[in-house]
mmCIF file of C-alpha atoms in Angstrom:
data_model
loop_
_atom_site.group_PDB
_atom_site.id
_atom_site.type_symbol
_atom_site.label_atom_id
_atom_site.label_comp_id
_atom_site.label_asym_id
_atom_site.label_seq_id
_atom_site.Cartn_x
_atom_site.Cartn_y
_atom_site.Cartn_z
ATOM 1 C CA ALA A 20 -15.513 0.333 -9.831
ATOM 2 C CA GLN A 21 -13.037 -2.106 -8.350
ATOM 3 C CA SER A 22 -13.225 -3.190 -4.734
ATOM 4 C CA VAL A 23 -12.008 -5.869 -2.379
ATOM 5 C CA THR A 24 -13.587 -7.167 0.791
ATOM 6 C CA GLN A 25 -11.499 -8.675 3.544
ATOM 7 C CA LEU A 26 -13.651 -10.734 5.868
ATOM 8 C CA GLY A 27 -12.628 -10.396 9.490
ATOM 9 C CA SER A 28 -10.702 -7.435 10.807
ATOM 10 C CA HIS A 29 -8.846 -9.779 13.175
ATOM 11 C CA VAL A 30 -7.821 -13.419 12.802
ATOM 12 C CA SER A 31 -6.314 -15.240 15.756
ATOM 13 C CA VAL A 32 -4.387 -18.522 15.417
ATOM 14 C CA SER A 33 -2.031 -20.613 17.502
ATOM 15 C CA GLU A 34 1.581 -21.004 16.483
ATOM 16 C CA GLY A 35 1.815 -23.945 14.074
ATOM 17 C CA ALA A 36 -1.825 -23.709 12.987
ATOM 18 C CA LEU A 37 -3.142 -23.003 9.515
ATOM 19 C CA VAL A 38 -3.479 -19.358 8.547
ATOM 20 C CA LEU A 39 -6.410 -18.367 6.317
ATOM 21 C CA LEU A 40 -7.058 -14.730 5.456
ATOM 22 C CA ARG A 41 -10.011 -14.043 3.190
ATOM 23 C CA CYS A 42 -10.249 -11.652 0.270
ATOM 24 C CA ASN A 43 -13.100 -11.305 -2.213
ATOM 25 C CA TYR A 44 -13.077 -8.935 -5.146
ATOM 26 C CA SER A 45 -15.839 -7.439 -7.247
ATOM 27 C CA SER A 46 -15.210 -7.531 -10.971
ATOM 28 C CA SER A 47 -16.709 -8.863 -14.176
ATOM 29 C CA VAL A 48 -13.280 -9.324 -15.761
ATOM 30 C CA PRO A 49 -10.131 -10.944 -14.334
ATOM 31 C CA PRO A 50 -8.357 -8.483 -12.082
ATOM 32 C CA TYR A 51 -4.795 -8.143 -10.899
ATOM 33 C CA LEU A 52 -4.675 -9.056 -7.210
ATOM 34 C CA PHE A 53 -2.064 -8.481 -4.554
ATOM 35 C CA TRP A 54 -1.425 -9.357 -0.931
ATOM 36 C CA TYR A 55 0.741 -7.018 1.119
ATOM 37 C CA VAL A 56 1.960 -7.372 4.702
ATOM 38 C CA GLN A 57 2.674 -4.524 7.090
ATOM 39 C CA TYR A 58 4.654 -5.127 10.262
ATOM 40 C CA PRO A 59 4.306 -2.598 13.104
ATOM 41 C CA ASN A 60 5.811 0.801 12.297
ATOM 42 C CA GLN A 61 6.862 -0.275 8.807
ATOM 43 C CA GLY A 62 5.697 0.183 5.244
ATOM 44 C CA LEU A 63 3.830 -2.389 3.176
ATOM 45 C CA GLN A 64 5.702 -5.300 1.600
ATOM 46 C CA LEU A 65 4.455 -7.423 -1.287
ATOM 47 C CA LEU A 66 3.758 -11.038 -0.338
ATOM 48 C CA LEU A 67 2.474 -12.229 -3.704
ATOM 49 C CA LYS A 68 0.459 -11.193 -6.741
ATOM 50 C CA TYR A 69 -1.921 -12.742 -9.270
ATOM 51 C CA THR A 70 -1.518 -11.704 -12.891
ATOM 52 C CA SER A 71 -3.385 -14.581 -14.623
ATOM 53 C CA ALA A 72 -0.271 -16.711 -15.241
ATOM 54 C CA ALA A 73 -1.291 -19.346 -12.643
ATOM 55 C CA THR A 74 -4.236 -19.628 -10.284
ATOM 56 C CA LEU A 75 -2.101 -20.862 -7.367
ATOM 57 C CA VAL A 76 0.436 -18.223 -6.487
ATOM 58 C CA LYS A 77 3.328 -18.792 -4.128
ATOM 59 C CA GLY A 78 4.804 -15.895 -2.255
ATOM 60 C CA ILE A 79 7.437 -15.095 0.308
ATOM 61 C CA ASN A 80 7.601 -16.431 3.873
ATOM 62 C CA GLY A 81 5.661 -19.617 3.000
ATOM 63 C CA PHE A 82 2.442 -17.853 2.010
ATOM 64 C CA GLU A 83 0.356 -18.757 -1.000
ATOM 65 C CA ALA A 84 -2.987 -17.713 -2.468
ATOM 66 C CA GLU A 85 -5.407 -19.284 -4.900
ATOM 67 C CA PHE A 86 -7.392 -17.312 -7.442
ATOM 68 C CA LYS A 87 -10.919 -18.712 -7.770
ATOM 69 C CA LYS A 88 -12.888 -16.976 -10.479
ATOM 70 C CA SER A 89 -16.150 -18.782 -9.657
ATOM 71 C CA GLU A 90 -15.970 -17.505 -6.084
ATOM 72 C CA THR A 91 -14.326 -14.141 -6.912
ATOM 73 C CA SER A 92 -11.855 -14.925 -4.161
ATOM 74 C CA PHE A 93 -8.127 -14.699 -3.556
ATOM 75 C CA HIS A 94 -7.627 -16.090 -0.057
ATOM 76 C CA LEU A 95 -4.190 -16.114 1.553
ATOM 77 C CA THR A 96 -2.970 -19.235 3.345
ATOM 78 C CA LYS A 97 0.046 -20.534 5.204
ATOM 79 C CA PRO A 98 0.201 -24.119 6.497
ATOM 80 C CA SER A 99 1.886 -23.327 9.795
ATOM 81 C CA ALA A 100 1.809 -19.962 11.536
ATOM 82 C CA HIS A 101 4.904 -18.518 13.126
ATOM 83 C CA MET A 102 5.047 -15.825 15.774
ATOM 84 C CA SER A 103 6.833 -13.574 13.274
ATOM 85 C CA ASP A 104 3.743 -13.670 10.990
ATOM 86 C CA ALA A 105 1.840 -11.394 13.376
ATOM 87 C CA ALA A 106 1.129 -8.301 11.279
ATOM 88 C CA GLU A 107 -1.515 -6.446 9.268
ATOM 89 C CA TYR A 108 -2.373 -7.985 5.902
ATOM 90 C CA PHE A 109 -3.908 -6.049 3.009
ATOM 91 C CA CYS A 110 -5.496 -7.432 -0.121
ATOM 92 C CA ALA A 111 -5.459 -5.076 -3.119
ATOM 93 C CA VAL A 112 -7.050 -5.130 -6.567
ATOM 94 C CA SER A 113 -6.039 -3.327 -9.727
ATOM 95 C CA LEU A 114 -8.528 -3.532 -12.510
ATOM 96 C CA ASP A 115 -10.271 -0.577 -13.975
ATOM 97 C CA PRO A 116 -8.334 2.213 -15.552
ATOM 98 C CA TYR A 117 -8.598 5.021 -13.043
ATOM 99 C CA PRO A 118 -11.240 7.647 -13.790
ATOM 100 C CA SER A 119 -8.545 10.067 -14.872
ATOM 101 C CA GLY A 120 -7.569 8.269 -18.024
ATOM 102 C CA GLY A 121 -6.091 4.818 -18.462
ATOM 103 C CA SER A 122 -4.212 4.518 -15.174
ATOM 104 C CA TYR A 123 -4.208 1.430 -12.987
ATOM 105 C CA ILE A 124 -4.236 2.455 -9.326
ATOM 106 C CA PRO A 125 -4.747 -0.352 -6.794
ATOM 107 C CA THR A 126 -7.577 -0.294 -4.276
ATOM 108 C CA PHE A 127 -6.812 -1.721 -0.840
ATOM 109 C CA GLY A 128 -9.075 -3.740 1.406
ATOM 110 C CA ARG A 129 -9.560 -2.621 4.995
ATOM 111 C CA GLY A 130 -6.914 -5.036 6.264
ATOM 112 C CA THR A 131 -6.849 -8.079 8.537
ATOM 113 C CA SER A 132 -4.781 -8.143 11.678
ATOM 114 C CA LEU A 133 -3.209 -11.575 12.212
ATOM 115 C CA ILE A 134 -2.597 -12.473 15.836
ATOM 116 C CA VAL A 135 -0.447 -15.511 16.594
ATOM 117 C CA HIS A 136 -0.602 -17.101 20.044
ATOM 118 C CA PRO A 137 2.265 -19.186 21.422
ATOM 119 C CA ASP B 20 18.439 -1.855 -5.131
ATOM 120 C CA THR B 21 14.743 -2.518 -4.456
ATOM 121 C CA GLU B 22 14.389 -0.010 -1.663
ATOM 122 C CA VAL B 23 12.299 3.100 -1.207
ATOM 123 C CA THR B 24 13.729 5.414 1.425
ATOM 124 C CA GLN B 25 11.874 8.089 3.351
ATOM 125 C CA THR B 26 13.127 10.870 5.596
ATOM 126 C CA PRO B 27 12.585 11.816 8.303
ATOM 127 C CA LYS B 28 11.367 8.739 10.137
ATOM 128 C CA HIS B 29 9.521 10.844 12.712
ATOM 129 C CA LEU B 30 8.355 14.455 12.559
ATOM 130 C CA VAL B 31 6.642 16.597 15.164
ATOM 131 C CA MET B 32 5.413 19.987 14.026
ATOM 132 C CA GLY B 33 3.222 22.810 15.185
ATOM 133 C CA MET B 34 0.251 24.022 13.185
ATOM 134 C CA THR B 35 2.168 27.073 11.935
ATOM 135 C CA ASN B 36 5.314 25.236 10.839
ATOM 136 C CA LYS B 37 6.490 24.420 7.341
ATOM 137 C CA LYS B 38 8.191 21.103 6.846
ATOM 138 C CA SER B 39 8.899 18.640 4.036
ATOM 139 C CA LEU B 40 8.900 14.866 3.690
ATOM 140 C CA LYS B 41 11.318 13.266 1.285
ATOM 141 C CA CYS B 42 11.132 10.006 -0.660
ATOM 142 C CA GLU B 43 13.731 8.435 -2.928
ATOM 143 C CA GLN B 44 13.953 5.343 -5.141
ATOM 144 C CA HIS B 45 16.613 4.117 -7.565
ATOM 145 C CA MET B 46 14.719 1.301 -9.269
ATOM 146 C CA GLY B 47 13.978 3.300 -12.406
ATOM 147 C CA HIS B 48 10.285 3.413 -11.531
ATOM 148 C CA ARG B 49 8.300 6.093 -13.319
ATOM 149 C CA ALA B 50 5.309 6.167 -10.964
ATOM 150 C CA MET B 51 5.498 7.503 -7.431
ATOM 151 C CA TYR B 52 2.748 7.818 -4.829
ATOM 152 C CA TRP B 53 1.962 9.485 -1.521
ATOM 153 C CA TYR B 54 -0.393 7.760 0.890
ATOM 154 C CA LYS B 55 -1.729 8.736 4.299
ATOM 155 C CA GLN B 56 -2.374 5.929 6.771
ATOM 156 C CA LYS B 57 -4.201 6.138 10.083
ATOM 157 C CA ALA B 58 -3.764 3.412 12.691
ATOM 158 C CA LYS B 59 -5.366 0.080 11.772
ATOM 159 C CA LYS B 60 -6.628 1.483 8.449
ATOM 160 C CA PRO B 61 -5.576 0.881 4.847
ATOM 161 C CA PRO B 62 -3.413 3.473 3.079
ATOM 162 C CA GLU B 63 -5.396 6.366 1.572
ATOM 163 C CA LEU B 64 -4.149 7.590 -1.767
ATOM 164 C CA MET B 65 -3.171 11.277 -1.829
ATOM 165 C CA PHE B 66 -1.125 11.914 -4.985
ATOM 166 C CA VAL B 67 0.279 10.012 -7.933
ATOM 167 C CA TYR B 68 3.127 11.158 -10.161
ATOM 168 C CA SER B 69 3.738 9.562 -13.535
ATOM 169 C CA TYR B 70 6.910 10.482 -15.410
ATOM 170 C CA GLU B 71 7.446 13.365 -12.990
ATOM 171 C CA LYS B 72 4.040 14.897 -13.726
ATOM 172 C CA LEU B 73 1.178 15.017 -11.256
ATOM 173 C CA SER B 74 -1.313 12.490 -12.545
ATOM 174 C CA ILE B 75 -3.765 12.118 -9.686
ATOM 175 C CA ASN B 76 -4.694 14.410 -6.807
ATOM 176 C CA GLU B 77 -7.297 12.843 -4.553
ATOM 177 C CA SER B 78 -8.832 16.167 -3.510
ATOM 178 C CA VAL B 79 -6.143 16.656 -0.895
ATOM 179 C CA PRO B 80 -6.213 19.980 1.040
ATOM 180 C CA SER B 81 -3.798 22.594 -0.273
ATOM 181 C CA ARG B 82 -1.805 22.511 2.957
ATOM 182 C CA PHE B 83 -0.210 19.412 1.397
ATOM 183 C CA SER B 84 1.889 20.248 -1.651
ATOM 184 C CA PRO B 85 3.668 17.501 -3.596
ATOM 185 C CA GLU B 86 6.730 17.958 -5.757
ATOM 186 C CA CYS B 87 8.659 15.604 -8.028
ATOM 187 C CA PRO B 88 12.033 17.215 -8.824
ATOM 188 C CA ASN B 89 13.249 14.226 -10.856
ATOM 189 C CA SER B 90 12.411 10.602 -11.566
ATOM 190 C CA SER B 91 14.003 9.393 -8.318
ATOM 191 C CA LEU B 92 12.754 11.962 -5.828
ATOM 192 C CA LEU B 93 9.375 12.819 -4.403
ATOM 193 C CA ASN B 94 8.696 15.481 -1.802
ATOM 194 C CA LEU B 95 5.637 16.394 0.218
ATOM 195 C CA HIS B 96 5.628 19.949 1.534
ATOM 196 C CA LEU B 97 3.556 20.579 4.634
ATOM 197 C CA HIS B 98 2.212 23.918 5.824
ATOM 198 C CA ALA B 99 -0.375 24.942 8.398
ATOM 199 C CA LEU B 100 -1.379 21.385 9.188
ATOM 200 C CA GLN B 101 -4.141 20.384 11.563
ATOM 201 C CA PRO B 102 -3.920 17.843 14.410
ATOM 202 C CA GLU B 103 -6.107 15.464 12.372
ATOM 203 C CA ASP B 104 -3.308 15.313 9.803
ATOM 204 C CA SER B 105 -1.252 13.286 12.260
ATOM 205 C CA ALA B 106 -0.663 9.913 10.599
ATOM 206 C CA LEU B 107 1.900 7.670 8.938
ATOM 207 C CA TYR B 108 2.795 9.046 5.505
ATOM 208 C CA LEU B 109 3.881 6.388 3.070
ATOM 209 C CA CYS B 110 5.686 6.818 -0.202
ATOM 210 C CA ALA B 111 5.512 4.110 -2.858
ATOM 211 C CA SER B 112 6.792 3.548 -6.365
ATOM 212 C CA SER B 113 5.977 1.220 -9.262
ATOM 213 C CA ARG B 114 7.221 0.713 -12.818
ATOM 214 C CA SER B 115 4.306 2.654 -14.225
ATOM 215 C CA ILE B 116 0.592 3.264 -13.829
ATOM 216 C CA THR B 117 -0.295 1.920 -17.270
ATOM 217 C CA GLY B 118 -0.077 -1.736 -16.261
ATOM 218 C CA GLY B 119 -2.282 -3.153 -13.528
ATOM 219 C CA TYR B 120 0.198 -5.975 -12.877
ATOM 220 C CA ASN B 121 2.829 -3.589 -11.497
ATOM 221 C CA GLU B 122 3.231 -4.030 -7.787
ATOM 222 C CA GLN B 123 4.063 -1.131 -5.537
ATOM 223 C CA PHE B 124 7.209 -0.824 -3.452
ATOM 224 C CA PHE B 125 6.649 1.058 -0.208
ATOM 225 C CA GLY B 126 8.988 3.034 1.976
ATOM 226 C CA PRO B 127 8.999 2.679 5.776
ATOM 227 C CA GLY B 128 6.958 5.841 6.208
ATOM 228 C CA THR B 129 7.229 9.079 8.154
ATOM 229 C CA ARG B 130 5.313 9.191 11.427
ATOM 230 C CA LEU B 131 3.907 12.750 11.570
ATOM 231 C CA THR B 132 2.522 14.324 14.719
ATOM 232 C CA VAL B 133 0.879 17.751 14.513
ATOM 233 C CA LEU B 134 0.562 19.570 17.814
#
């Protein structure tokens, strides 16, 4: 079964500091990996995705993530945090065909709340 | 148009009411999803439609009844809900469920309160 683990339910940074949100997946074969962001009272929005084309993936709003097979990780980073980055971030994995026959349904991590201090 | 729309934005209902949530997309996606999300939690999958047919039902109570009238529309009919059903209900769509690389597009959600 596919799963992702997001270390740290809350991450707090100062404006201008590096943002690092951690995501580890469990899989014996390369998965498809996604990072979504959810701002308060809104739906989820795709930040970036890994589909095996390149290990370093650049996304929207200055975010990027690196796929590391040896560490089974897909951590999200941004060089300089902005106040507007404060939100909930979800890592998701899509790997195994769903039990009900050949379907790929993503599994979400528990989420990490990013807090940005002025 | 890369937008998924949901109506209403907010809904308050009593435990004996019948109401419906509506979701619409015009991206030509053939997979549509309903999720339930509690505060500070990840979305929980409820239903998945593929090519307008119910593909996955995550053992959701029968007081929730999904419907997919056509490839662009998805409804969730609500009846005799419980206070614990209060949550944000998210609709999402994707090109299909046969490719794991397909990202999901989410609507803004309907904030449901059951009194």
